[in-house]
């Protein structure tokens, strides 16, 4: 049959073989590579994929140079991971979530290109630390800092007690200043 495989849509036609995405080629494992060192791998293009060398001659067999490391050991800029939307970041110890990470197309590595990874919760609800601290210093006696952070119960308590007669206000300036008190939704400051 002349059915074209699905990977062909990811493979640029007549480009450099060494620049092809990993889905477009099959490489032999180089068992003599030393972790973290540059290594050369012998590769072959998959059927229906056309590529050229530096002199614009079509080729099927070629070599690629890459660092000898597994995909899960790559720098964080070399892969993309899923995000969690129900993650509380203001907790001790910092909460983590299971993410599925996929290596970017132009990066070559050993092992599975899709892998699980535990990542720290890291999202923001749009609250600025500088704004919270400024509100705590200027209007903290009226609970403006706690209202801004979405902690309306504590804000009402500070409002009706005049900031705990100033003591609660001083404590909140310190707690917000060091980042101990954060937004009520569990997000990080901007």
mmCIF file of the C-alpha atoms, coordinates in Angstrom:
data_MODEL
# 
_entry.id   MODEL 
# 
loop_
_atom_site.group_PDB 
_atom_site.id 
_atom_site.type_symbol 
_atom_site.label_atom_id 
_atom_site.label_alt_id 
_atom_site.label_comp_id 
_atom_site.label_asym_id 
_atom_site.label_entity_id 
_atom_site.label_seq_id 
_atom_site.pdbx_PDB_ins_code 
_atom_site.Cartn_x 
_atom_site.Cartn_y 
_atom_site.Cartn_z 
_atom_site.occupancy 
_atom_site.B_iso_or_equiv 
_atom_site.pdbx_formal_charge 
_atom_site.auth_seq_id 
_atom_site.auth_comp_id 
_atom_site.auth_asym_id 
_atom_site.auth_atom_id 
_atom_site.pdbx_PDB_model_num 
ATOM 1   C CA . UNK A 1 1   ? 0.000   0.000  0.000  1.00 0.00 ? 1   UNK A CA 1 
ATOM 2   C CA . UNK A 1 2   ? 1.080   3.599  -0.538 1.00 0.00 ? 2   UNK A CA 1 
ATOM 3   C CA . UNK A 1 3   ? -0.287  4.890  2.754  1.00 0.00 ? 3   UNK A CA 1 
ATOM 4   C CA . UNK A 1 4   ? 1.937   7.664  4.170  1.00 0.00 ? 4   UNK A CA 1 
ATOM 5   C CA . UNK A 1 5   ? 2.905   7.212  7.861  1.00 0.00 ? 5   UNK A CA 1 
ATOM 6   C CA . UNK A 1 6   ? 1.727   9.858  10.356 1.00 0.00 ? 6   UNK A CA 1 
ATOM 7   C CA . UNK A 1 7   ? 5.263   10.934 11.332 1.00 0.00 ? 7   UNK A CA 1 
ATOM 8   C CA . UNK A 1 8   ? 5.893   12.341 7.818  1.00 0.00 ? 8   UNK A CA 1 
ATOM 9   C CA . UNK A 1 9   ? 3.833   15.479 8.641  1.00 0.00 ? 9   UNK A CA 1 
ATOM 10  C CA . UNK A 1 10  ? 6.429   16.395 11.320 1.00 0.00 ? 10  UNK A CA 1 
ATOM 11  C CA . UNK A 1 11  ? 9.377   15.944 8.955  1.00 0.00 ? 11  UNK A CA 1 
ATOM 12  C CA . UNK A 1 12  ? 10.473  18.916 6.836  1.00 0.00 ? 12  UNK A CA 1 
ATOM 13  C CA . UNK A 1 13  ? 11.158  17.924 3.242  1.00 0.00 ? 13  UNK A CA 1 
ATOM 14  C CA . UNK A 1 14  ? 14.654  18.419 1.761  1.00 0.00 ? 14  UNK A CA 1 
ATOM 15  C CA . UNK A 1 15  ? 16.082  19.972 4.939  1.00 0.00 ? 15  UNK A CA 1 
ATOM 16  C CA . UNK A 1 16  ? 19.373  19.077 6.579  1.00 0.00 ? 16  UNK A CA 1 
ATOM 17  C CA . UNK A 1 17  ? 19.343  15.516 7.898  1.00 0.00 ? 17  UNK A CA 1 
ATOM 18  C CA . UNK A 1 18  ? 21.088  16.559 11.112 1.00 0.00 ? 18  UNK A CA 1 
ATOM 19  C CA . UNK A 1 19  ? 18.238  19.044 11.824 1.00 0.00 ? 19  UNK A CA 1 
ATOM 20  C CA . UNK A 1 20  ? 15.402  16.518 11.479 1.00 0.00 ? 20  UNK A CA 1 
ATOM 21  C CA . UNK A 1 21  ? 13.176  15.940 14.518 1.00 0.00 ? 21  UNK A CA 1 
ATOM 22  C CA . UNK A 1 22  ? 13.841  12.606 16.268 1.00 0.00 ? 22  UNK A CA 1 
ATOM 23  C CA . UNK A 1 23  ? 10.507  11.174 15.034 1.00 0.00 ? 23  UNK A CA 1 
ATOM 24  C CA . UNK A 1 24  ? 11.887  11.280 11.475 1.00 0.00 ? 24  UNK A CA 1 
ATOM 25  C CA . UNK A 1 25  ? 14.952  9.107  12.050 1.00 0.00 ? 25  UNK A CA 1 
ATOM 26  C CA . UNK A 1 26  ? 16.182  5.915  13.648 1.00 0.00 ? 26  UNK A CA 1 
ATOM 27  C CA . UNK A 1 27  ? 19.511  6.051  15.489 1.00 0.00 ? 27  UNK A CA 1 
ATOM 28  C CA . UNK A 1 28  ? 21.765  3.288  16.779 1.00 0.00 ? 28  UNK A CA 1 
ATOM 29  C CA . UNK A 1 29  ? 22.505  3.501  20.484 1.00 0.00 ? 29  UNK A CA 1 
ATOM 30  C CA . UNK A 1 30  ? 26.094  4.488  21.165 1.00 0.00 ? 30  UNK A CA 1 
ATOM 31  C CA . UNK A 1 31  ? 26.944  2.314  24.181 1.00 0.00 ? 31  UNK A CA 1 
ATOM 32  C CA . UNK A 1 32  ? 30.423  3.820  24.471 1.00 0.00 ? 32  UNK A CA 1 
ATOM 33  C CA . UNK A 1 33  ? 29.165  7.350  25.175 1.00 0.00 ? 33  UNK A CA 1 
ATOM 34  C CA . UNK A 1 34  ? 30.213  8.883  28.487 1.00 0.00 ? 34  UNK A CA 1 
ATOM 35  C CA . UNK A 1 35  ? 27.514  10.726 30.407 1.00 0.00 ? 35  UNK A CA 1 
ATOM 36  C CA . UNK A 1 36  ? 27.672  14.496 29.949 1.00 0.00 ? 36  UNK A CA 1 
ATOM 37  C CA . UNK A 1 37  ? 30.223  14.305 27.123 1.00 0.00 ? 37  UNK A CA 1 
ATOM 38  C CA . UNK A 1 38  ? 29.626  14.917 23.398 1.00 0.00 ? 38  UNK A CA 1 
ATOM 39  C CA . UNK A 1 39  ? 28.836  11.750 21.438 1.00 0.00 ? 39  UNK A CA 1 
ATOM 40  C CA . UNK A 1 40  ? 28.234  10.797 17.810 1.00 0.00 ? 40  UNK A CA 1 
ATOM 41  C CA . UNK A 1 41  ? 25.264  8.639  16.809 1.00 0.00 ? 41  UNK A CA 1 
ATOM 42  C CA . UNK A 1 42  ? 24.753  6.835  13.488 1.00 0.00 ? 42  UNK A CA 1 
ATOM 43  C CA . UNK A 1 43  ? 21.261  7.512  12.158 1.00 0.00 ? 43  UNK A CA 1 
ATOM 44  C CA . UNK A 1 44  ? 19.047  6.608  9.194  1.00 0.00 ? 44  UNK A CA 1 
ATOM 45  C CA . UNK A 1 45  ? 15.988  8.469  7.906  1.00 0.00 ? 45  UNK A CA 1 
ATOM 46  C CA . UNK A 1 46  ? 12.653  6.691  8.150  1.00 0.00 ? 46  UNK A CA 1 
ATOM 47  C CA . UNK A 1 47  ? 10.791  5.692  4.972  1.00 0.00 ? 47  UNK A CA 1 
ATOM 48  C CA . UNK A 1 48  ? 9.104   8.556  3.021  1.00 0.00 ? 48  UNK A CA 1 
ATOM 49  C CA . UNK A 1 49  ? 11.440  11.147 4.618  1.00 0.00 ? 49  UNK A CA 1 
ATOM 50  C CA . UNK A 1 50  ? 13.785  13.095 2.328  1.00 0.00 ? 50  UNK A CA 1 
ATOM 51  C CA . UNK A 1 51  ? 16.748  15.106 3.613  1.00 0.00 ? 51  UNK A CA 1 
ATOM 52  C CA . UNK A 1 52  ? 20.085  16.435 2.378  1.00 0.00 ? 52  UNK A CA 1 
ATOM 53  C CA . UNK A 1 53  ? 23.633  16.938 3.650  1.00 0.00 ? 53  UNK A CA 1 
ATOM 54  C CA . UNK A 1 54  ? 25.645  20.196 3.793  1.00 0.00 ? 54  UNK A CA 1 
ATOM 55  C CA . UNK A 1 55  ? 26.352  19.992 0.022  1.00 0.00 ? 55  UNK A CA 1 
ATOM 56  C CA . UNK A 1 56  ? 22.639  19.597 -0.821 1.00 0.00 ? 56  UNK A CA 1 
ATOM 57  C CA . UNK A 1 57  ? 22.997  15.901 -1.755 1.00 0.00 ? 57  UNK A CA 1 
ATOM 58  C CA . UNK A 1 58  ? 20.189  13.588 -0.710 1.00 0.00 ? 58  UNK A CA 1 
ATOM 59  C CA . UNK A 1 59  ? 21.245  11.051 1.901  1.00 0.00 ? 59  UNK A CA 1 
ATOM 60  C CA . UNK A 1 60  ? 19.748  8.283  3.997  1.00 0.00 ? 60  UNK A CA 1 
ATOM 61  C CA . UNK A 1 61  ? 22.558  7.551  6.463  1.00 0.00 ? 61  UNK A CA 1 
ATOM 62  C CA . UNK A 1 62  ? 24.143  10.319 8.525  1.00 0.00 ? 62  UNK A CA 1 
ATOM 63  C CA . UNK A 1 63  ? 25.555  11.097 11.973 1.00 0.00 ? 63  UNK A CA 1 
ATOM 64  C CA . UNK A 1 64  ? 24.338  13.496 14.629 1.00 0.00 ? 64  UNK A CA 1 
ATOM 65  C CA . UNK A 1 65  ? 26.299  14.987 17.515 1.00 0.00 ? 65  UNK A CA 1 
ATOM 66  C CA . UNK A 1 66  ? 24.664  15.386 20.892 1.00 0.00 ? 66  UNK A CA 1 
ATOM 67  C CA . UNK A 1 67  ? 25.430  15.299 24.594 1.00 0.00 ? 67  UNK A CA 1 
ATOM 68  C CA . UNK A 1 68  ? 25.214  11.827 26.113 1.00 0.00 ? 68  UNK A CA 1 
ATOM 69  C CA . UNK A 1 69  ? 22.292  12.168 28.556 1.00 0.00 ? 69  UNK A CA 1 
ATOM 70  C CA . UNK A 1 70  ? 18.780  10.872 29.080 1.00 0.00 ? 70  UNK A CA 1 
ATOM 71  C CA . UNK A 1 71  ? 15.784  13.024 28.185 1.00 0.00 ? 71  UNK A CA 1 
ATOM 72  C CA . UNK A 1 72  ? 14.684  13.461 31.803 1.00 0.00 ? 72  UNK A CA 1 
ATOM 73  C CA . UNK A 1 73  ? 18.123  14.929 32.599 1.00 0.00 ? 73  UNK A CA 1 
ATOM 74  C CA . UNK A 1 74  ? 17.838  17.791 30.087 1.00 0.00 ? 74  UNK A CA 1 
ATOM 75  C CA . UNK A 1 75  ? 17.717  21.449 31.069 1.00 0.00 ? 75  UNK A CA 1 
ATOM 76  C CA . UNK A 1 76  ? 14.204  22.708 31.805 1.00 0.00 ? 76  UNK A CA 1 
ATOM 77  C CA . UNK A 1 77  ? 14.299  24.862 28.646 1.00 0.00 ? 77  UNK A CA 1 
ATOM 78  C CA . UNK A 1 78  ? 14.594  21.728 26.472 1.00 0.00 ? 78  UNK A CA 1 
ATOM 79  C CA . UNK A 1 79  ? 11.170  20.250 27.354 1.00 0.00 ? 79  UNK A CA 1 
ATOM 80  C CA . UNK A 1 80  ? 7.587   21.353 27.973 1.00 0.00 ? 80  UNK A CA 1 
ATOM 81  C CA . UNK A 1 81  ? 5.508   20.073 30.906 1.00 0.00 ? 81  UNK A CA 1 
ATOM 82  C CA . UNK A 1 82  ? 1.824   20.085 31.774 1.00 0.00 ? 82  UNK A CA 1 
ATOM 83  C CA . UNK A 1 83  ? 0.669   22.565 34.430 1.00 0.00 ? 83  UNK A CA 1 
ATOM 84  C CA . UNK A 1 84  ? -1.459  21.895 37.490 1.00 0.00 ? 84  UNK A CA 1 
ATOM 85  C CA . UNK A 1 85  ? -4.430  24.150 38.226 1.00 0.00 ? 85  UNK A CA 1 
ATOM 86  C CA . UNK A 1 86  ? -5.225  22.845 41.718 1.00 0.00 ? 86  UNK A CA 1 
ATOM 87  C CA . UNK A 1 87  ? -1.860  23.410 43.317 1.00 0.00 ? 87  UNK A CA 1 
ATOM 88  C CA . UNK A 1 88  ? -1.403  25.247 46.642 1.00 0.00 ? 88  UNK A CA 1 
ATOM 89  C CA . UNK A 1 89  ? 1.971   26.979 46.543 1.00 0.00 ? 89  UNK A CA 1 
ATOM 90  C CA . UNK A 1 90  ? 1.872   28.583 49.981 1.00 0.00 ? 90  UNK A CA 1 
ATOM 91  C CA . UNK A 1 91  ? 2.491   25.490 52.066 1.00 0.00 ? 91  UNK A CA 1 
ATOM 92  C CA . UNK A 1 92  ? 5.409   24.092 53.962 1.00 0.00 ? 92  UNK A CA 1 
ATOM 93  C CA . UNK A 1 93  ? 7.075   22.063 52.612 1.00 0.00 ? 93  UNK A CA 1 
ATOM 94  C CA . UNK A 1 94  ? 6.355   23.385 49.119 1.00 0.00 ? 94  UNK A CA 1 
ATOM 95  C CA . UNK A 1 95  ? 3.802   21.197 47.378 1.00 0.00 ? 95  UNK A CA 1 
ATOM 96  C CA . UNK A 1 96  ? 4.647   19.298 44.193 1.00 0.00 ? 96  UNK A CA 1 
ATOM 97  C CA . UNK A 1 97  ? 2.530   17.747 41.445 1.00 0.00 ? 97  UNK A CA 1 
ATOM 98  C CA . UNK A 1 98  ? 2.941   15.020 38.815 1.00 0.00 ? 98  UNK A CA 1 
ATOM 99  C CA . UNK A 1 99  ? 3.551   16.481 35.360 1.00 0.00 ? 99  UNK A CA 1 
ATOM 100 C CA . UNK A 1 100 ? 4.006   14.869 31.960 1.00 0.00 ? 100 UNK A CA 1 
ATOM 101 C CA . UNK A 1 101 ? 6.931   16.400 30.083 1.00 0.00 ? 101 UNK A CA 1 
ATOM 102 C CA . UNK A 1 102 ? 7.678   16.227 26.345 1.00 0.00 ? 102 UNK A CA 1 
ATOM 103 C CA . UNK A 1 103 ? 11.079  17.005 24.803 1.00 0.00 ? 103 UNK A CA 1 
ATOM 104 C CA . UNK A 1 104 ? 11.095  19.767 22.170 1.00 0.00 ? 104 UNK A CA 1 
ATOM 105 C CA . UNK A 1 105 ? 11.391  18.592 18.544 1.00 0.00 ? 105 UNK A CA 1 
ATOM 106 C CA . UNK A 1 106 ? 14.872  19.964 17.821 1.00 0.00 ? 106 UNK A CA 1 
ATOM 107 C CA . UNK A 1 107 ? 16.487  18.386 20.936 1.00 0.00 ? 107 UNK A CA 1 
ATOM 108 C CA . UNK A 1 108 ? 18.134  14.944 20.779 1.00 0.00 ? 108 UNK A CA 1 
ATOM 109 C CA . UNK A 1 109 ? 18.522  12.758 23.881 1.00 0.00 ? 109 UNK A CA 1 
ATOM 110 C CA . UNK A 1 110 ? 18.530  9.143  25.045 1.00 0.00 ? 110 UNK A CA 1 
ATOM 111 C CA . UNK A 1 111 ? 15.467  7.263  26.283 1.00 0.00 ? 111 UNK A CA 1 
ATOM 112 C CA . UNK A 1 112 ? 11.786  8.185  26.246 1.00 0.00 ? 112 UNK A CA 1 
ATOM 113 C CA . UNK A 1 113 ? 10.926  11.625 24.872 1.00 0.00 ? 113 UNK A CA 1 
ATOM 114 C CA . UNK A 1 114 ? 7.784   11.753 27.057 1.00 0.00 ? 114 UNK A CA 1 
ATOM 115 C CA . UNK A 1 115 ? 8.444   11.253 30.757 1.00 0.00 ? 115 UNK A CA 1 
ATOM 116 C CA . UNK A 1 116 ? 6.821   11.935 34.160 1.00 0.00 ? 116 UNK A CA 1 
ATOM 117 C CA . UNK A 1 117 ? 8.360   14.506 36.483 1.00 0.00 ? 117 UNK A CA 1 
ATOM 118 C CA . UNK A 1 118 ? 7.526   15.913 39.920 1.00 0.00 ? 118 UNK A CA 1 
ATOM 119 C CA . UNK A 1 119 ? 7.423   19.722 39.698 1.00 0.00 ? 119 UNK A CA 1 
ATOM 120 C CA . UNK A 1 120 ? 6.956   22.377 42.342 1.00 0.00 ? 120 UNK A CA 1 
ATOM 121 C CA . UNK A 1 121 ? 3.703   24.292 42.316 1.00 0.00 ? 121 UNK A CA 1 
ATOM 122 C CA . UNK A 1 122 ? 4.404   27.662 40.798 1.00 0.00 ? 122 UNK A CA 1 
ATOM 123 C CA . UNK A 1 123 ? 1.469   29.795 39.773 1.00 0.00 ? 123 UNK A CA 1 
ATOM 124 C CA . UNK A 1 124 ? 0.265   33.273 40.551 1.00 0.00 ? 124 UNK A CA 1 
ATOM 125 C CA . UNK A 1 125 ? -3.135  34.866 40.996 1.00 0.00 ? 125 UNK A CA 1 
ATOM 126 C CA . UNK A 1 126 ? -1.837  38.319 40.055 1.00 0.00 ? 126 UNK A CA 1 
ATOM 127 C CA . UNK A 1 127 ? -1.069  39.637 43.555 1.00 0.00 ? 127 UNK A CA 1 
ATOM 128 C CA . UNK A 1 128 ? 1.998   41.859 43.930 1.00 0.00 ? 128 UNK A CA 1 
ATOM 129 C CA . UNK A 1 129 ? 4.161   41.558 47.031 1.00 0.00 ? 129 UNK A CA 1 
ATOM 130 C CA . UNK A 1 130 ? 5.050   45.275 46.878 1.00 0.00 ? 130 UNK A CA 1 
ATOM 131 C CA . UNK A 1 131 ? 1.373   46.270 46.859 1.00 0.00 ? 131 UNK A CA 1 
ATOM 132 C CA . UNK A 1 132 ? 0.573   43.982 49.793 1.00 0.00 ? 132 UNK A CA 1 
ATOM 133 C CA . UNK A 1 133 ? 3.510   45.374 51.788 1.00 0.00 ? 133 UNK A CA 1 
ATOM 134 C CA . UNK A 1 134 ? 2.582   49.003 50.978 1.00 0.00 ? 134 UNK A CA 1 
ATOM 135 C CA . UNK A 1 135 ? -1.022  48.388 52.050 1.00 0.00 ? 135 UNK A CA 1 
ATOM 136 C CA . UNK A 1 136 ? 0.167   46.700 55.233 1.00 0.00 ? 136 UNK A CA 1 
ATOM 137 C CA . UNK A 1 137 ? 2.374   49.668 56.163 1.00 0.00 ? 137 UNK A CA 1 
ATOM 138 C CA . UNK A 1 138 ? -0.122  52.421 55.270 1.00 0.00 ? 138 UNK A CA 1 
ATOM 139 C CA . UNK A 1 139 ? -3.607  50.949 55.743 1.00 0.00 ? 139 UNK A CA 1 
ATOM 140 C CA . UNK A 1 140 ? -2.840  47.767 57.676 1.00 0.00 ? 140 UNK A CA 1 
ATOM 141 C CA . UNK A 1 141 ? -4.728  49.010 60.736 1.00 0.00 ? 141 UNK A CA 1 
ATOM 142 C CA . UNK A 1 142 ? -7.911  48.881 58.682 1.00 0.00 ? 142 UNK A CA 1 
ATOM 143 C CA . UNK A 1 143 ? -7.196  45.420 57.248 1.00 0.00 ? 143 UNK A CA 1 
ATOM 144 C CA . UNK A 1 144 ? -6.582  46.646 53.678 1.00 0.00 ? 144 UNK A CA 1 
ATOM 145 C CA . UNK A 1 145 ? -3.617  44.269 53.268 1.00 0.00 ? 145 UNK A CA 1 
ATOM 146 C CA . UNK A 1 146 ? -5.680  41.233 54.247 1.00 0.00 ? 146 UNK A CA 1 
ATOM 147 C CA . UNK A 1 147 ? -8.605  42.323 52.039 1.00 0.00 ? 147 UNK A CA 1 
ATOM 148 C CA . UNK A 1 148 ? -6.201  42.743 49.108 1.00 0.00 ? 148 UNK A CA 1 
ATOM 149 C CA . UNK A 1 149 ? -4.833  39.212 49.625 1.00 0.00 ? 149 UNK A CA 1 
ATOM 150 C CA . UNK A 1 150 ? -8.355  37.755 49.661 1.00 0.00 ? 150 UNK A CA 1 
ATOM 151 C CA . UNK A 1 151 ? -8.340  36.992 53.394 1.00 0.00 ? 151 UNK A CA 1 
ATOM 152 C CA . UNK A 1 152 ? -11.575 38.817 54.178 1.00 0.00 ? 152 UNK A CA 1 
ATOM 153 C CA . UNK A 1 153 ? -12.145 37.219 57.617 1.00 0.00 ? 153 UNK A CA 1 
ATOM 154 C CA . UNK A 1 154 ? -8.789  38.436 58.898 1.00 0.00 ? 154 UNK A CA 1 
ATOM 155 C CA . UNK A 1 155 ? -9.434  41.776 57.195 1.00 0.00 ? 155 UNK A CA 1 
ATOM 156 C CA . UNK A 1 156 ? -12.707 42.201 59.076 1.00 0.00 ? 156 UNK A CA 1 
ATOM 157 C CA . UNK A 1 157 ? -10.966 41.231 62.320 1.00 0.00 ? 157 UNK A CA 1 
ATOM 158 C CA . UNK A 1 158 ? -8.288  43.862 61.790 1.00 0.00 ? 158 UNK A CA 1 
ATOM 159 C CA . UNK A 1 159 ? -10.847 46.475 60.738 1.00 0.00 ? 159 UNK A CA 1 
ATOM 160 C CA . UNK A 1 160 ? -13.033 46.123 63.843 1.00 0.00 ? 160 UNK A CA 1 
ATOM 161 C CA . UNK A 1 161 ? -10.084 45.825 66.258 1.00 0.00 ? 161 UNK A CA 1 
ATOM 162 C CA . UNK A 1 162 ? -8.149  48.714 64.685 1.00 0.00 ? 162 UNK A CA 1 
ATOM 163 C CA . UNK A 1 163 ? -5.347  46.348 63.692 1.00 0.00 ? 163 UNK A CA 1 
ATOM 164 C CA . UNK A 1 164 ? -5.341  44.652 67.079 1.00 0.00 ? 164 UNK A CA 1 
ATOM 165 C CA . UNK A 1 165 ? -4.604  48.100 68.545 1.00 0.00 ? 165 UNK A CA 1 
ATOM 166 C CA . UNK A 1 166 ? -1.539  48.280 66.303 1.00 0.00 ? 166 UNK A CA 1 
ATOM 167 C CA . UNK A 1 167 ? 0.073   45.019 67.385 1.00 0.00 ? 167 UNK A CA 1 
ATOM 168 C CA . UNK A 1 168 ? -1.552  42.903 64.668 1.00 0.00 ? 168 UNK A CA 1 
ATOM 169 C CA . UNK A 1 169 ? -0.601  45.565 62.115 1.00 0.00 ? 169 UNK A CA 1 
ATOM 170 C CA . UNK A 1 170 ? 3.098   45.459 63.097 1.00 0.00 ? 170 UNK A CA 1 
ATOM 171 C CA . UNK A 1 171 ? 3.113   41.673 63.008 1.00 0.00 ? 171 UNK A CA 1 
ATOM 172 C CA . UNK A 1 172 ? 1.473   41.640 59.561 1.00 0.00 ? 172 UNK A CA 1 
ATOM 173 C CA . UNK A 1 173 ? 4.051   44.106 58.196 1.00 0.00 ? 173 UNK A CA 1 
ATOM 174 C CA . UNK A 1 174 ? 6.760   41.642 59.235 1.00 0.00 ? 174 UNK A CA 1 
ATOM 175 C CA . UNK A 1 175 ? 4.891   38.540 57.992 1.00 0.00 ? 175 UNK A CA 1 
ATOM 176 C CA . UNK A 1 176 ? 4.098   40.080 54.594 1.00 0.00 ? 176 UNK A CA 1 
ATOM 177 C CA . UNK A 1 177 ? 7.604   41.569 54.374 1.00 0.00 ? 177 UNK A CA 1 
ATOM 178 C CA . UNK A 1 178 ? 9.271   38.154 54.669 1.00 0.00 ? 178 UNK A CA 1 
ATOM 179 C CA . UNK A 1 179 ? 6.639   36.507 52.441 1.00 0.00 ? 179 UNK A CA 1 
ATOM 180 C CA . UNK A 1 180 ? 5.145   34.285 55.134 1.00 0.00 ? 180 UNK A CA 1 
ATOM 181 C CA . UNK A 1 181 ? 1.615   35.630 54.552 1.00 0.00 ? 181 UNK A CA 1 
ATOM 182 C CA . UNK A 1 182 ? 0.525   35.268 50.945 1.00 0.00 ? 182 UNK A CA 1 
ATOM 183 C CA . UNK A 1 183 ? -2.626  35.309 48.810 1.00 0.00 ? 183 UNK A CA 1 
ATOM 184 C CA . UNK A 1 184 ? -5.596  33.309 50.102 1.00 0.00 ? 184 UNK A CA 1 
ATOM 185 C CA . UNK A 1 185 ? -5.846  31.275 46.886 1.00 0.00 ? 185 UNK A CA 1 
ATOM 186 C CA . UNK A 1 186 ? -2.427  29.730 47.552 1.00 0.00 ? 186 UNK A CA 1 
ATOM 187 C CA . UNK A 1 187 ? -0.698  31.404 44.622 1.00 0.00 ? 187 UNK A CA 1 
ATOM 188 C CA . UNK A 1 188 ? 2.684   33.111 44.589 1.00 0.00 ? 188 UNK A CA 1 
ATOM 189 C CA . UNK A 1 189 ? 3.281   36.846 44.429 1.00 0.00 ? 189 UNK A CA 1 
ATOM 190 C CA . UNK A 1 190 ? 4.185   38.383 41.067 1.00 0.00 ? 190 UNK A CA 1 
# 
